[in-house]
Amino acid sequence: LKDVLSEGAVDARPAVAPAPDRPARFDGEDLSLALRRGEFVVHYQPKIACRTGELRGFEALVRWQHPHFGLIPPSAFISLAEECGQIGGITDFVFEQSVAWLSNAFPGKNHHIAVNLSPVLLGDVSLADHFQKIARRYGISNDRVMLEITETSAMKDPTATLGAATRMRLKGFRLSIDDFGVGYSSLVQLIRIPFSEMKIDISFVRDVNKSEEARKVVIAIAGLAKSLGMEVTAEGVEDSGVLDFIRGIGCEMAQGYRIGRPMPGEAAALWSGLSS
Ligand code: C2E
Ligand code: MG
Ligand code: MG
Ligand code: MG
């Protein structure tokens, strides 16, 4: 069963179901309706400690379970949601689902949950408070919640990011810089923002078996993260060669299809039981 799960039986449907009558594009009203109808679902992808293989946490990844078009990936609707004011509602939903699931599926455990944060929300000064209230409602302490901001969005507005990051950290939430290495960071800006974790972009990680350059970049990023006091996670670990390599260079955590696919809550809880 574990193999079935990690081979991706659960999440391996085509990205967007190729229905012939799929609309050219969705609009904001579709998203708003989907929220009200409860069509969004959260899948959870495990993150493990490279050295011990131990489960450390999960990343929450939203999908749209469309009644007609099947399971729609976030790449097809997140930027639309950002443009038409629906991202706040979707994020709230993902956050609450995630902490509720964590509290239910892992009583007495210390795993963290990582939630992706859109740059559109970084200016919202009440967000940290709002998240804290939701986490408390489910008995999840803030330090078990990791908020992920991509390097690209952080660097688009470093001032807003620093403000949001500071408010989140003051409440005890952890903070991750996602997709690192493709976003042209200004190091001066980067060192000011109190990130707890750096996630090395999948584009480098995926290639370490075949490219000397990718290996050099991954080593350099891991070194930078360490010297800034951040934990390092490699994303997109698809085979054991990659896992061996990132373990060898002292990368703390790994996430990727080799370890586990994003899975619905029940499957992810089951996966964790089978993997320990
Ligand atoms: P991300 O935060 O960088 O998430 C990692 C993405 O890489 C996920 O794609 C995951 O399924 C995929 N992935 C994980 N391991 C592997 C692997 O070994 N190989 C390959 N090829 N891919 C792997 P997904 O779920 O399609 O999400 C795409 C992006 O959508 C996320 O990238 C994130 O930026 C965004 N996203 C997802 N959920 C949310 C959300 O709730 N809010 C916001 N604002 N953005 C979200
Ligand atoms: Mg992420
Ligand atoms: Mg990422
Ligand atoms: Mg990404």
PDB file of N, CA, C and O in Angstrom, residues 58-109:
ATOM      1  N   PHE A  58       4.479  18.151   6.749  1.00  0.00           N
ATOM      2  CA  PHE A  58       3.813  18.057   5.450  1.00  0.00           C
ATOM      3  C   PHE A  58       3.653  19.439   4.848  1.00  0.00           C
ATOM      4  O   PHE A  58       3.501  20.417   5.578  1.00  0.00           O
ATOM      5  N   GLU A  59       3.648  19.499   3.524  1.00  0.00           N
ATOM      6  CA  GLU A  59       3.249  20.736   2.870  1.00  0.00           C
ATOM      7  C   GLU A  59       1.811  20.580   2.379  1.00  0.00           C
ATOM      8  O   GLU A  59       1.454  19.567   1.771  1.00  0.00           O
ATOM      9  N   ALA A  60       1.001  21.590   2.666  1.00  0.00           N
ATOM     10  CA  ALA A  60      -0.393  21.613   2.218  1.00  0.00           C
ATOM     11  C   ALA A  60      -0.448  22.195   0.814  1.00  0.00           C
ATOM     12  O   ALA A  60       0.070  23.284   0.569  1.00  0.00           O
ATOM     13  N   LEU A  61      -1.060  21.456  -0.111  1.00  0.00           N
ATOM     14  CA  LEU A  61      -1.135  21.901  -1.514  1.00  0.00           C
ATOM     15  C   LEU A  61      -2.586  21.825  -1.970  1.00  0.00           C
ATOM     16  O   LEU A  61      -3.210  20.757  -1.930  1.00  0.00           O
ATOM     17  N   VAL A  62      -3.112  22.951  -2.377  1.00  0.00           N
ATOM     18  CA  VAL A  62      -4.537  23.007  -2.694  1.00  0.00           C
ATOM     19  C   VAL A  62      -4.814  22.465  -4.098  1.00  0.00           C
ATOM     20  O   VAL A  62      -3.967  22.560  -5.000  1.00  0.00           O
ATOM     21  N   ARG A  63      -5.952  21.851  -4.274  1.00  0.00           N
ATOM     22  CA  ARG A  63      -6.469  21.412  -5.568  1.00  0.00           C
ATOM     23  C   ARG A  63      -7.951  21.784  -5.639  1.00  0.00           C
ATOM     24  O   ARG A  63      -8.602  21.912  -4.604  1.00  0.00           O
ATOM     25  N   TRP A  64      -8.434  21.870  -6.855  1.00  0.00           N
ATOM     26  CA  TRP A  64      -9.848  22.150  -7.059  1.00  0.00           C
ATOM     27  C   TRP A  64     -10.495  20.891  -7.615  1.00  0.00           C
ATOM     28  O   TRP A  64     -10.219  20.486  -8.741  1.00  0.00           O
ATOM     29  N   GLN A  65     -11.335  20.276  -6.786  1.00  0.00           N
ATOM     30  CA  GLN A  65     -12.054  19.075  -7.227  1.00  0.00           C
ATOM     31  C   GLN A  65     -13.302  19.533  -7.983  1.00  0.00           C
ATOM     32  O   GLN A  65     -14.359  19.706  -7.388  1.00  0.00           O
ATOM     33  N   HIS A  66     -13.134  19.729  -9.258  1.00  0.00           N
ATOM     34  CA  HIS A  66     -14.225  20.283 -10.057  1.00  0.00           C
ATOM     35  C   HIS A  66     -15.228  19.175 -10.396  1.00  0.00           C
ATOM     36  O   HIS A  66     -14.827  18.090 -10.814  1.00  0.00           O
ATOM     37  N   PRO A  67     -16.520  19.427 -10.200  1.00  0.00           N
ATOM     38  CA  PRO A  67     -17.516  18.368 -10.415  1.00  0.00           C
ATOM     39  C   PRO A  67     -17.520  17.865 -11.862  1.00  0.00           C
ATOM     40  O   PRO A  67     -17.915  16.741 -12.133  1.00  0.00           O
ATOM     41  N   HIS A  68     -17.055  18.681 -12.755  1.00  0.00           N
ATOM     42  CA  HIS A  68     -17.142  18.327 -14.164  1.00  0.00           C
ATOM     43  C   HIS A  68     -15.775  18.062 -14.782  1.00  0.00           C
ATOM     44  O   HIS A  68     -15.596  17.166 -15.598  1.00  0.00           O
ATOM     45  N   PHE A  69     -14.777  18.845 -14.381  1.00  0.00           N
ATOM     46  CA  PHE A  69     -13.482  18.790 -15.055  1.00  0.00           C
ATOM     47  C   PHE A  69     -12.414  18.026 -14.279  1.00  0.00           C
ATOM     48  O   PHE A  69     -11.263  17.971 -14.690  1.00  0.00           O
ATOM     49  N   GLY A  70     -12.799  17.470 -13.135  1.00  0.00           N
ATOM     50  CA  GLY A  70     -11.828  16.667 -12.382  1.00  0.00           C
ATOM     51  C   GLY A  70     -10.915  17.504 -11.497  1.00  0.00           C
ATOM     52  O   GLY A  70     -11.231  18.649 -11.169  1.00  0.00           O
ATOM     53  N   LEU A  71      -9.799  16.898 -11.143  1.00  0.00           N
ATOM     54  CA  LEU A  71      -8.894  17.529 -10.181  1.00  0.00           C
ATOM     55  C   LEU A  71      -8.010  18.558 -10.879  1.00  0.00           C
ATOM     56  O   LEU A  71      -7.178  18.206 -11.709  1.00  0.00           O
ATOM     57  N   ILE A  72      -8.182  19.810 -10.517  1.00  0.00           N
ATOM     58  CA  ILE A  72      -7.467  20.897 -11.184  1.00  0.00           C
ATOM     59  C   ILE A  72      -6.303  21.365 -10.288  1.00  0.00           C
ATOM     60  O   ILE A  72      -6.506  21.632  -9.103  1.00  0.00           O
ATOM     61  N   PRO A  73      -5.091  21.437 -10.855  1.00  0.00           N
ATOM     62  CA  PRO A  73      -3.925  21.800 -10.039  1.00  0.00           C
ATOM     63  C   PRO A  73      -3.879  23.311  -9.772  1.00  0.00           C
ATOM     64  O   PRO A  73      -4.479  24.093 -10.520  1.00  0.00           O
ATOM     65  N   PRO A  74      -3.137  23.696  -8.722  1.00  0.00           N
ATOM     66  CA  PRO A  74      -3.087  25.110  -8.341  1.00  0.00           C
ATOM     67  C   PRO A  74      -2.538  26.021  -9.444  1.00  0.00           C
ATOM     68  O   PRO A  74      -2.929  27.180  -9.523  1.00  0.00           O
ATOM     69  N   SER A  75      -1.665  25.478 -10.297  1.00  0.00           N
ATOM     70  CA  SER A  75      -1.121  26.310 -11.373  1.00  0.00           C
ATOM     71  C   SER A  75      -2.215  26.848 -12.287  1.00  0.00           C
ATOM     72  O   SER A  75      -2.027  27.837 -12.977  1.00  0.00           O
ATOM     73  N   ALA A  76      -3.385  26.193 -12.285  1.00  0.00           N
ATOM     74  CA  ALA A  76      -4.467  26.620 -13.171  1.00  0.00           C
ATOM     75  C   ALA A  76      -5.382  27.660 -12.537  1.00  0.00           C
ATOM     76  O   ALA A  76      -6.249  28.199 -13.225  1.00  0.00           O
ATOM     77  N   PHE A  77      -5.231  27.936 -11.212  1.00  0.00           N
ATOM     78  CA  PHE A  77      -6.188  28.901 -10.644  1.00  0.00           C
ATOM     79  C   PHE A  77      -5.616  29.839  -9.581  1.00  0.00           C
ATOM     80  O   PHE A  77      -6.288  30.793  -9.205  1.00  0.00           O
ATOM     81  N   ILE A  78      -4.396  29.612  -9.094  1.00  0.00           N
ATOM     82  CA  ILE A  78      -3.886  30.483  -8.021  1.00  0.00           C
ATOM     83  C   ILE A  78      -3.676  31.923  -8.508  1.00  0.00           C
ATOM     84  O   ILE A  78      -4.097  32.870  -7.843  1.00  0.00           O
ATOM     85  N   SER A  79      -3.094  32.091  -9.689  1.00  0.00           N
ATOM     86  CA  SER A  79      -2.871  33.479 -10.111  1.00  0.00           C
ATOM     87  C   SER A  79      -4.189  34.183 -10.421  1.00  0.00           C
ATOM     88  O   SER A  79      -4.345  35.373 -10.146  1.00  0.00           O
ATOM     89  N   LEU A  80      -5.151  33.430 -10.943  1.00  0.00           N
ATOM     90  CA  LEU A  80      -6.488  34.002 -11.125  1.00  0.00           C
ATOM     91  C   LEU A  80      -7.071  34.433  -9.770  1.00  0.00           C
ATOM     92  O   LEU A  80      -7.604  35.526  -9.622  1.00  0.00           O
ATOM     93  N   ALA A  81      -6.931  33.556  -8.782  1.00  0.00           N
ATOM     94  CA  ALA A  81      -7.452  33.868  -7.445  1.00  0.00           C
ATOM     95  C   ALA A  81      -6.792  35.130  -6.882  1.00  0.00           C
ATOM     96  O   ALA A  81      -7.435  35.936  -6.202  1.00  0.00           O
ATOM     97  N   GLU A  82      -5.503  35.303  -7.195  1.00  0.00           N
ATOM     98  CA  GLU A  82      -4.792  36.499  -6.732  1.00  0.00           C
ATOM     99  C   GLU A  82      -5.331  37.744  -7.418  1.00  0.00           C
ATOM    100  O   GLU A  82      -5.487  38.792  -6.804  1.00  0.00           O
ATOM    101  N   GLU A  83      -5.623  37.596  -8.712  1.00  0.00           N
ATOM    102  CA  GLU A  83      -6.098  38.755  -9.475  1.00  0.00           C
ATOM    103  C   GLU A  83      -7.500  39.177  -9.069  1.00  0.00           C
ATOM    104  O   GLU A  83      -7.817  40.356  -9.093  1.00  0.00           O
ATOM    105  N   CYS A  84      -8.350  38.204  -8.719  1.00  0.00           N
ATOM    106  CA  CYS A  84      -9.746  38.608  -8.520  1.00  0.00           C
ATOM    107  C   CYS A  84     -10.190  38.518  -7.065  1.00  0.00           C
ATOM    108  O   CYS A  84     -11.363  38.349  -6.787  1.00  0.00           O
ATOM    109  N   GLY A  85      -9.227  38.638  -6.164  1.00  0.00           N
ATOM    110  CA  GLY A  85      -9.598  38.807  -4.763  1.00  0.00           C
ATOM    111  C   GLY A  85     -10.087  37.547  -4.066  1.00  0.00           C
ATOM    112  O   GLY A  85     -10.703  37.621  -3.008  1.00  0.00           O
ATOM    113  N   GLN A  86      -9.818  36.362  -4.628  1.00  0.00           N
ATOM    114  CA  GLN A  86     -10.278  35.123  -3.991  1.00  0.00           C
ATOM    115  C   GLN A  86      -9.181  34.414  -3.196  1.00  0.00           C
ATOM    116  O   GLN A  86      -9.451  33.425  -2.516  1.00  0.00           O
ATOM    117  N   ILE A  87      -7.961  34.918  -3.291  1.00  0.00           N
ATOM    118  CA  ILE A  87      -6.858  34.178  -2.667  1.00  0.00           C
ATOM    119  C   ILE A  87      -6.947  34.186  -1.137  1.00  0.00           C
ATOM    120  O   ILE A  87      -6.561  33.214  -0.485  1.00  0.00           O
ATOM    121  N   GLY A  88      -7.498  35.253  -0.570  1.00  0.00           N
ATOM    122  CA  GLY A  88      -7.665  35.309   0.892  1.00  0.00           C
ATOM    123  C   GLY A  88      -8.572  34.190   1.370  1.00  0.00           C
ATOM    124  O   GLY A  88      -8.245  33.465   2.321  1.00  0.00           O
ATOM    125  N   GLY A  89      -9.699  34.018   0.692  1.00  0.00           N
ATOM    126  CA  GLY A  89     -10.656  32.977   1.071  1.00  0.00           C
ATOM    127  C   GLY A  89     -10.069  31.589   0.904  1.00  0.00           C
ATOM    128  O   GLY A  89     -10.243  30.708   1.752  1.00  0.00           O
ATOM    129  N   ILE A  90      -9.345  31.389  -0.192  1.00  0.00           N
ATOM    130  CA  ILE A  90      -8.742  30.073  -0.443  1.00  0.00           C
ATOM    131  C   ILE A  90      -7.665  29.775   0.611  1.00  0.00           C
ATOM    132  O   ILE A  90      -7.596  28.669   1.153  1.00  0.00           O
ATOM    133  N   THR A  91      -6.859  30.783   0.919  1.00  0.00           N
ATOM    134  CA  THR A  91      -5.798  30.594   1.916  1.00  0.00           C
ATOM    135  C   THR A  91      -6.380  30.273   3.294  1.00  0.00           C
ATOM    136  O   THR A  91      -5.884  29.388   4.000  1.00  0.00           O
ATOM    137  N   ASP A  92      -7.425  30.998   3.663  1.00  0.00           N
ATOM    138  CA  ASP A  92      -8.115  30.714   4.921  1.00  0.00           C
ATOM    139  C   ASP A  92      -8.575  29.271   4.974  1.00  0.00           C
ATOM    140  O   ASP A  92      -8.403  28.579   5.978  1.00  0.00           O
ATOM    141  N   PHE A  93      -9.170  28.839   3.868  1.00  0.00           N
ATOM    142  CA  PHE A  93      -9.671  27.474   3.792  1.00  0.00           C
ATOM    143  C   PHE A  93      -8.523  26.476   3.951  1.00  0.00           C
ATOM    144  O   PHE A  93      -8.596  25.529   4.737  1.00  0.00           O
ATOM    145  N   VAL A  94      -7.436  26.686   3.202  1.00  0.00           N
ATOM    146  CA  VAL A  94      -6.295  25.767   3.252  1.00  0.00           C
ATOM    147  C   VAL A  94      -5.702  25.754   4.665  1.00  0.00           C
ATOM    148  O   VAL A  94      -5.395  24.696   5.217  1.00  0.00           O
ATOM    149  N   PHE A  95      -5.563  26.930   5.245  1.00  0.00           N
ATOM    150  CA  PHE A  95      -4.966  27.018   6.580  1.00  0.00           C
ATOM    151  C   PHE A  95      -5.808  26.251   7.598  1.00  0.00           C
ATOM    152  O   PHE A  95      -5.297  25.419   8.352  1.00  0.00           O
ATOM    153  N   GLU A  96      -7.099  26.520   7.595  1.00  0.00           N
ATOM    154  CA  GLU A  96      -7.950  25.876   8.599  1.00  0.00           C
ATOM    155  C   GLU A  96      -8.020  24.361   8.397  1.00  0.00           C
ATOM    156  O   GLU A  96      -7.908  23.592   9.348  1.00  0.00           O
ATOM    157  N   GLN A  97      -8.194  23.939   7.137  1.00  0.00           N
ATOM    158  CA  GLN A  97      -8.205  22.498   6.842  1.00  0.00           C
ATOM    159  C   GLN A  97      -6.930  21.832   7.345  1.00  0.00           C
ATOM    160  O   GLN A  97      -6.963  20.747   7.912  1.00  0.00           O
ATOM    161  N   SER A  98      -5.816  22.506   7.102  1.00  0.00           N
ATOM    162  CA  SER A  98      -4.507  21.920   7.414  1.00  0.00           C
ATOM    163  C   SER A  98      -4.288  21.752   8.910  1.00  0.00           C
ATOM    164  O   SER A  98      -3.843  20.699   9.359  1.00  0.00           O
ATOM    165  N   VAL A  99      -4.589  22.790   9.676  1.00  0.00           N
ATOM    166  CA  VAL A  99      -4.369  22.658  11.120  1.00  0.00           C
ATOM    167  C   VAL A  99      -5.375  21.686  11.722  1.00  0.00           C
ATOM    168  O   VAL A  99      -5.052  20.936  12.651  1.00  0.00           O
ATOM    169  N   ALA A 100      -6.607  21.670  11.181  1.00  0.00           N
ATOM    170  CA  ALA A 100      -7.609  20.723  11.672  1.00  0.00           C
ATOM    171  C   ALA A 100      -7.148  19.292  11.398  1.00  0.00           C
ATOM    172  O   ALA A 100      -7.212  18.414  12.266  1.00  0.00           O
ATOM    173  N   TRP A 101      -6.635  19.078  10.183  1.00  0.00           N
ATOM    174  CA  TRP A 101      -6.168  17.740   9.807  1.00  0.00           C
ATOM    175  C   TRP A 101      -4.995  17.310  10.681  1.00  0.00           C
ATOM    176  O   TRP A 101      -4.951  16.183  11.190  1.00  0.00           O
ATOM    177  N   LEU A 102      -4.043  18.231  10.877  1.00  0.00           N
ATOM    178  CA  LEU A 102      -2.857  17.908  11.674  1.00  0.00           C
ATOM    179  C   LEU A 102      -3.254  17.517  13.092  1.00  0.00           C
ATOM    180  O   LEU A 102      -2.746  16.545  13.658  1.00  0.00           O
ATOM    181  N   SER A 103      -4.167  18.288  13.646  1.00  0.00           N
ATOM    182  CA  SER A 103      -4.573  18.056  15.021  1.00  0.00           C
ATOM    183  C   SER A 103      -5.324  16.725  15.157  1.00  0.00           C
ATOM    184  O   SER A 103      -5.166  15.994  16.134  1.00  0.00           O
ATOM    185  N   ASN A 104      -6.104  16.389  14.126  1.00  0.00           N
ATOM    186  CA  ASN A 104      -6.860  15.146  14.117  1.00  0.00           C
ATOM    187  C   ASN A 104      -6.023  13.911  13.856  1.00  0.00           C
ATOM    188  O   ASN A 104      -6.157  12.888  14.516  1.00  0.00           O
ATOM    189  N   ALA A 105      -5.154  14.020  12.853  1.00  0.00           N
ATOM    190  CA  ALA A 105      -4.432  12.847  12.368  1.00  0.00           C
ATOM    191  C   ALA A 105      -3.190  12.556  13.212  1.00  0.00           C
ATOM    192  O   ALA A 105      -2.708  11.425  13.217  1.00  0.00           O
ATOM    193  N   PHE A 106      -2.668  13.563  13.891  1.00  0.00           N
ATOM    194  CA  PHE A 106      -1.399  13.381  14.610  1.00  0.00           C
ATOM    195  C   PHE A 106      -1.459  13.878  16.050  1.00  0.00           C
ATOM    196  O   PHE A 106      -0.647  14.708  16.448  1.00  0.00           O
ATOM    197  N   PRO A 107      -2.399  13.392  16.828  1.00  0.00           N
ATOM    198  CA  PRO A 107      -2.469  13.853  18.214  1.00  0.00           C
ATOM    199  C   PRO A 107      -1.181  13.474  18.944  1.00  0.00           C
ATOM    200  O   PRO A 107      -0.667  12.363  18.766  1.00  0.00           O
ATOM    201  N   GLY A 108      -0.659  14.406  19.699  1.00  0.00           N
ATOM    202  CA  GLY A 108       0.537  14.109  20.494  1.00  0.00           C
ATOM    203  C   GLY A 108       1.832  14.097  19.700  1.00  0.00           C
ATOM    204  O   GLY A 108       2.894  13.816  20.236  1.00  0.00           O
ATOM    205  N   LYS A 109       1.753  14.376  18.397  1.00  0.00           N
ATOM    206  CA  LYS A 109       2.979  14.409  17.592  1.00  0.00           C
ATOM    207  C   LYS A 109       3.438  15.841  17.386  1.00  0.00           C
ATOM    208  O   LYS A 109       2.728  16.780  17.703  1.00  0.00           O
TER     209      LYS A 109
END
